Short mmCIF file of C-alpha atoms in Angstrom, two decimals:
data_model
loop_
_atom_site.label_atom_id
_atom_site.label_comp_id
_atom_site.label_asym_id
_atom_site.label_seq_id
_atom_site.Cartn_x
_atom_site.Cartn_y
_atom_site.Cartn_z
CA UNK X 215 124.78 -38.46 -16.88
CA UNK X 216 126.96 -41.09 -16.89
CA UNK X 217 125.71 -43.60 -14.71
CA UNK X 218 128.54 -44.32 -12.71
CA UNK X 219 129.09 -40.93 -11.66
CA UNK X 220 126.90 -40.25 -8.27
CA UNK X 221 124.29 -37.04 -8.79
CA UNK X 222 125.90 -35.51 -5.39
CA UNK X 223 128.90 -35.08 -7.43
CA UNK X 224 127.64 -34.97 -10.82
CA UNK X 225 125.83 -31.78 -8.92
CA UNK X 226 129.17 -30.22 -7.26
CA UNK X 227 131.66 -30.66 -10.28
CA UNK X 228 128.84 -30.40 -13.12
CA UNK X 229 130.49 -31.11 -16.97
CA UNK X 230 134.19 -31.98 -15.04
CA UNK X 231 132.23 -34.43 -12.42
CA UNK X 232 133.66 -37.70 -14.85
CA UNK X 233 137.40 -36.07 -15.50
CA UNK X 234 137.47 -34.86 -11.75
CA UNK X 235 136.60 -38.98 -10.63
CA UNK X 236 139.23 -40.34 -13.37
CA UNK X 237 141.38 -38.30 -12.19
CA UNK X 238 141.03 -39.63 -8.45
CA UNK X 239 140.99 -42.86 -9.51
CA UNK X 240 144.64 -42.12 -11.51
CA UNK X 241 146.68 -41.20 -8.49
CA UNK X 242 145.23 -43.57 -5.86
CA UNK X 243 146.27 -46.16 -8.62
CA UNK X 244 149.10 -44.80 -9.13
CA UNK X 245 149.76 -44.70 -5.39
CA UNK X 246 149.23 -47.87 -5.25
CA UNK X 247 151.65 -49.22 -8.04
CA UNK X 248 154.41 -47.10 -6.13
CA UNK X 249 153.10 -48.84 -2.89
CA UNK X 250 153.90 -52.04 -4.71
CA UNK X 251 157.60 -50.98 -6.18
CA UNK X 252 158.58 -50.01 -3.23
CA UNK X 253 157.85 -53.03 -1.27
CA UNK X 254 159.02 -55.25 -4.09
CA UNK X 255 162.63 -53.34 -3.37
CA UNK X 256 162.53 -52.80 -0.07
CA UNK X 257 164.41 -54.86 2.36
CA UNK X 258 163.01 -53.52 5.92
CA UNK X 259 160.24 -55.79 6.95
CA UNK X 260 158.42 -53.10 9.10
CA UNK X 261 156.48 -51.42 6.34
CA UNK X 262 157.59 -48.42 7.35
CA UNK X 263 158.71 -48.06 3.25
CA UNK X 264 155.35 -48.94 1.84
CA UNK X 265 153.82 -46.83 4.25
CA UNK X 266 155.56 -43.75 4.25
CA UNK X 267 155.61 -44.00 -0.13
CA UNK X 268 151.98 -44.28 0.33
CA UNK X 269 151.44 -41.18 2.86
CA UNK X 270 153.11 -39.00 0.90
CA UNK X 271 151.98 -40.39 -3.05
CA UNK X 272 148.46 -40.12 -2.15
CA UNK X 273 148.62 -35.99 -1.82
CA UNK X 274 150.70 -35.71 -4.43
CA UNK X 275 149.60 -37.14 -6.97
CA UNK X 276 145.98 -36.07 -5.84
CA UNK X 277 147.15 -32.67 -6.52
CA UNK X 278 149.17 -33.53 -9.44
CA UNK X 279 145.99 -35.07 -11.39
CA UNK X 280 143.58 -32.97 -9.87
CA UNK X 281 145.64 -29.77 -11.30
CA UNK X 282 146.47 -31.07 -14.77
CA UNK X 283 142.60 -30.94 -15.24
CA UNK X 284 142.82 -27.31 -15.49
CA UNK X 285 139.41 -26.21 -14.50
CA UNK X 286 139.25 -23.02 -13.95
CA UNK X 287 139.61 -21.57 -10.17
CA UNK X 288 141.30 -24.90 -9.12
CA UNK X 289 143.29 -24.20 -6.05
CA UNK X 290 146.82 -26.22 -4.33
CA UNK X 291 145.27 -25.29 -0.19
CA UNK X 292 148.00 -25.58 1.97
CA UNK X 293 147.45 -27.78 5.09
CA UNK X 294 150.42 -26.44 6.77
CA UNK X 295 151.78 -29.19 7.54
CA UNK X 296 153.70 -31.54 5.25
CA UNK X 297 151.37 -31.87 2.05
CA UNK X 298 149.19 -29.35 0.33
CA UNK X 299 145.56 -30.41 -0.83
CA UNK X 300 143.49 -29.57 -3.84
CA UNK X 301 139.93 -27.47 -3.92
CA UNK X 302 138.51 -28.23 -7.36
CA UNK X 303 135.06 -26.19 -7.38
CA UNK X 304 135.23 -24.69 -3.79
CA UNK X 305 135.76 -27.81 -3.27
CA UNK X 306 138.58 -29.54 -0.58
CA UNK X 307 139.15 -33.44 -1.44
CA UNK X 308 141.10 -35.18 0.82
CA UNK X 309 142.57 -39.37 0.53
CA UNK X 310 142.16 -41.61 3.65
CA UNK X 311 143.70 -44.91 3.61
CA UNK X 312 141.89 -47.86 4.95
CA UNK X 313 142.33 -51.30 5.61
CA UNK X 314 139.43 -52.80 6.53
CA UNK X 315 137.32 -52.86 3.93
CA UNK X 316 134.63 -51.74 5.73
CA UNK X 317 132.02 -48.57 2.95
CA UNK X 318 129.71 -47.65 6.33
CA UNK X 319 133.08 -46.02 7.64
CA UNK X 320 131.38 -43.39 10.34
CA UNK X 321 134.22 -43.27 12.44
CA UNK X 322 137.71 -41.33 11.63
CA UNK X 323 139.92 -44.74 10.66
CA UNK X 324 142.56 -43.93 12.97
CA UNK X 325 143.86 -44.64 16.01
CA UNK X 326 143.56 -41.26 16.62
CA UNK X 327 142.05 -37.45 15.25
CA UNK X 328 145.03 -35.19 14.63
CA UNK X 329 144.19 -31.21 15.58
CA UNK X 330 145.41 -30.01 12.20
CA UNK X 331 142.26 -33.16 10.52
CA UNK X 332 139.74 -31.67 13.06
CA UNK X 333 141.35 -28.21 11.60
CA UNK X 334 140.67 -29.05 7.96
CA UNK X 335 136.72 -30.76 8.85
CA UNK X 336 136.66 -26.89 10.74
CA UNK X 337 137.44 -24.68 7.91
CA UNK X 338 135.02 -26.29 5.86
CA UNK X 339 130.74 -25.58 5.50
CA UNK X 340 130.81 -29.42 7.13
CA UNK X 341 132.38 -26.61 10.47
CA UNK X 342 130.07 -24.34 10.60
CA UNK X 343 128.34 -25.64 13.44
CA UNK X 344 131.85 -26.26 15.23
CA UNK X 345 131.93 -22.50 15.68
CA UNK X 346 128.12 -21.90 16.96
CA UNK X 347 128.89 -25.64 19.34
CA UNK X 348 132.58 -25.66 19.36
CA UNK X 349 134.01 -29.17 20.90
CA UNK X 350 134.64 -28.87 24.29
CA UNK X 351 138.87 -28.51 25.19
CA UNK X 352 139.07 -27.34 21.43
CA UNK X 353 138.87 -23.67 20.62
CA UNK X 354 138.16 -23.65 16.56
CA UNK X 355 137.74 -20.26 16.03
CA UNK X 356 140.94 -19.41 18.21
CA UNK X 357 143.49 -22.07 16.96
CA UNK X 358 142.44 -22.43 13.13
CA UNK X 359 146.12 -22.31 11.27
CA UNK X 360 146.29 -18.98 8.83
CA UNK X 361 145.70 -21.16 5.78
CA UNK X 362 143.40 -22.92 6.77
CA UNK X 363 141.67 -19.75 8.44
CA UNK X 364 141.64 -18.40 4.39
CA UNK X 365 138.75 -20.93 3.81
CA UNK X 366 136.76 -20.61 6.61
CA UNK X 367 136.64 -16.69 5.60
CA UNK X 368 135.44 -17.39 2.47
CA UNK X 369 132.02 -17.11 1.33
CA UNK X 370 130.79 -19.58 0.67
CA UNK X 371 133.38 -21.93 2.64
CA UNK X 372 134.37 -25.00 0.14
CA UNK X 373 132.99 -28.09 0.98
CA UNK X 374 135.02 -31.09 2.38
CA UNK X 375 135.64 -34.51 0.72
CA UNK X 376 136.81 -37.49 1.36
CA UNK X 377 138.10 -40.18 -0.58
CA UNK X 378 138.19 -42.79 1.22
CA UNK X 379 139.96 -46.13 -0.56
CA UNK X 380 140.82 -49.54 0.74
CA UNK X 381 144.61 -50.20 -0.31
CA UNK X 382 146.88 -53.55 1.28
CA UNK X 383 148.94 -55.89 -0.18
CA UNK X 384 146.98 -57.27 -2.99
CA UNK X 385 146.71 -53.62 -4.87
CA UNK X 386 144.34 -50.88 -4.62
CA UNK X 387 140.44 -52.68 -4.07
CA UNK X 388 137.69 -50.36 -3.35
CA UNK X 389 137.62 -46.50 -3.04
CA UNK X 390 134.38 -44.87 -1.97
CA UNK X 391 133.50 -40.88 -1.67
CA UNK X 392 131.16 -38.14 -0.33
CA UNK X 393 130.68 -35.44 2.00
CA UNK X 394 131.05 -36.13 5.64
CA UNK X 395 131.58 -33.44 8.18
CA UNK X 396 132.90 -34.64 11.87
CA UNK X 397 130.33 -34.92 14.51
CA UNK X 398 132.82 -34.94 17.99
CA UNK X 399 135.90 -35.29 19.36
CA UNK X 400 136.52 -39.01 18.77
CA UNK X 401 135.98 -38.76 15.68
CA UNK X 402 132.36 -39.89 15.16
CA UNK X 403 131.92 -38.96 11.35
CA UNK X 404 128.20 -37.97 9.60
CA UNK X 405 127.85 -38.61 5.61
CA UNK X 406 126.13 -35.23 4.49
CA UNK X 407 126.00 -37.39 1.00
CA UNK X 408 125.83 -41.07 -0.77
CA UNK X 409 129.38 -42.98 -0.09
CA UNK X 410 129.05 -44.22 -3.17
CA UNK X 411 131.68 -46.22 -5.48
CA UNK X 412 134.37 -43.80 -7.47
CA UNK X 413 135.53 -46.13 -9.81
CA UNK X 414 138.24 -46.44 -12.69
CA UNK X 415 137.43 -44.55 -16.10
CA UNK X 416 135.34 -46.24 -19.21
CA UNK X 417 138.47 -47.52 -21.55
CA UNK X 418 138.42 -45.09 -24.53
CA UNK X 419 136.76 -46.39 -27.67
CA UNK X 420 138.47 -47.53 -30.11
CA UNK X 421 138.07 -45.89 -33.34
CA UNK X 422 136.95 -48.21 -35.99
CA UNK X 423 139.30 -47.52 -39.13
CA UNK X 424 137.50 -46.43 -42.42
CA UNK X 425 137.61 -49.43 -45.65
CA UNK X 426 139.40 -47.90 -47.40
CA UNK X 427 138.30 -48.75 -51.13
CA UNK X 428 141.01 -45.80 -53.24
CA UNK X 429 143.36 -46.25 -55.41
CA UNK X 430 146.00 -45.02 -52.76
CA UNK X 431 146.00 -48.48 -51.45
CA UNK X 432 149.29 -49.88 -51.01
CA UNK X 433 147.10 -53.15 -52.75
CA UNK X 434 145.08 -50.94 -54.86
CA UNK X 435 145.16 -52.26 -58.79
CA UNK X 436 144.76 -55.17 -60.94
CA UNK X 437 146.68 -58.24 -59.42
CA UNK X 438 150.20 -58.29 -62.10
CA UNK X 439 149.81 -61.07 -64.69
CA UNK X 440 152.97 -63.09 -64.40
CA UNK X 441 154.09 -65.29 -67.60
CA UNK X 442 155.23 -68.61 -67.49
CA UNK X 443 157.17 -70.62 -69.38
CA UNK X 444 158.73 -74.49 -69.49
CA UNK X 445 162.12 -75.62 -69.03
CA UNK X 446 164.08 -76.92 -71.98
CA UNK X 447 164.24 -80.60 -71.70
CA UNK X 448 167.95 -81.26 -71.48
CA UNK X 449 168.07 -78.49 -68.34
CA UNK X 450 165.24 -80.72 -66.45
CA UNK X 451 167.12 -83.91 -67.43
CA UNK X 452 170.59 -82.22 -65.49
CA UNK X 453 171.42 -82.77 -62.39
CA UNK X 454 172.03 -78.67 -62.16
CA UNK X 455 169.33 -76.74 -59.69
CA UNK X 456 168.60 -73.44 -61.43
CA UNK X 457 169.84 -70.57 -60.00
CA UNK X 458 167.29 -69.46 -58.41
CA UNK X 459 167.74 -72.43 -56.31
CA UNK X 460 169.53 -72.32 -53.11
CA UNK X 461 169.76 -75.41 -50.87
CA UNK X 462 168.38 -75.80 -47.56
CA UNK X 463 170.55 -74.53 -44.41
CA UNK X 464 171.96 -77.51 -42.35
CA UNK X 465 172.46 -77.80 -38.74
CA UNK X 466 175.73 -77.42 -38.70
CA UNK X 467 175.63 -74.13 -40.77
CA UNK X 468 173.16 -72.91 -38.30
CA UNK X 469 175.71 -73.83 -35.48
CA UNK X 470 178.17 -71.75 -37.80
CA UNK X 471 176.33 -69.19 -37.69
CA UNK X 472 175.81 -68.87 -34.04
CA UNK X 473 178.84 -69.03 -33.19
CA UNK X 474 179.86 -66.09 -34.59
#
């Protein structure tokens, strides 16, 4: 087992755990690069353009990377809003951006928890408690939109994995992930698994080229025997150069060549 893969992820994704982790990292890293490109090109000092790029890319690139793995049963789930989410091996994966760098996230890292996010929590396995003890003022059963109600009706319900990533002007800094549930309507979060670091995939090992000793190598065979001959004394005494010799290029010659 790869030591960088947490036990809960290995259990959840099995033989695909390393591929899933690598796909998530690539999606977030590419998101960071896109944000940096927009920030460099944008003349808007309010930061709206980079923020919009990050918000869109974090979902679209995550869906692209995970669907490209072609793991059987992978789905693209509509949220009924402007973005979709990947469902891999009955696990819904949701990216969450943060800037504070606090790995011990125990609250939703936004000023307000959106109604859609409440429904996403409620439609997964972590929302079963809500059915028995619904939040005051929020009727889970009656409020789920059709695309998410389909998830809630599945048996077993999908799991929900949050991928919390720290991204600021210096780029992608840290990523950690785990399964979580919402504890109250104000956005308190309880982690059902370890909050595990999600690390960059290891680079592919460099293949060593075998030492070929066969006769088909370009430098195989015996070195040529070049006969040496002395120069006649009359030619040595003359000032004429050999026909194979050329005069050194002068500075003036080089300058003229550059100007042509």
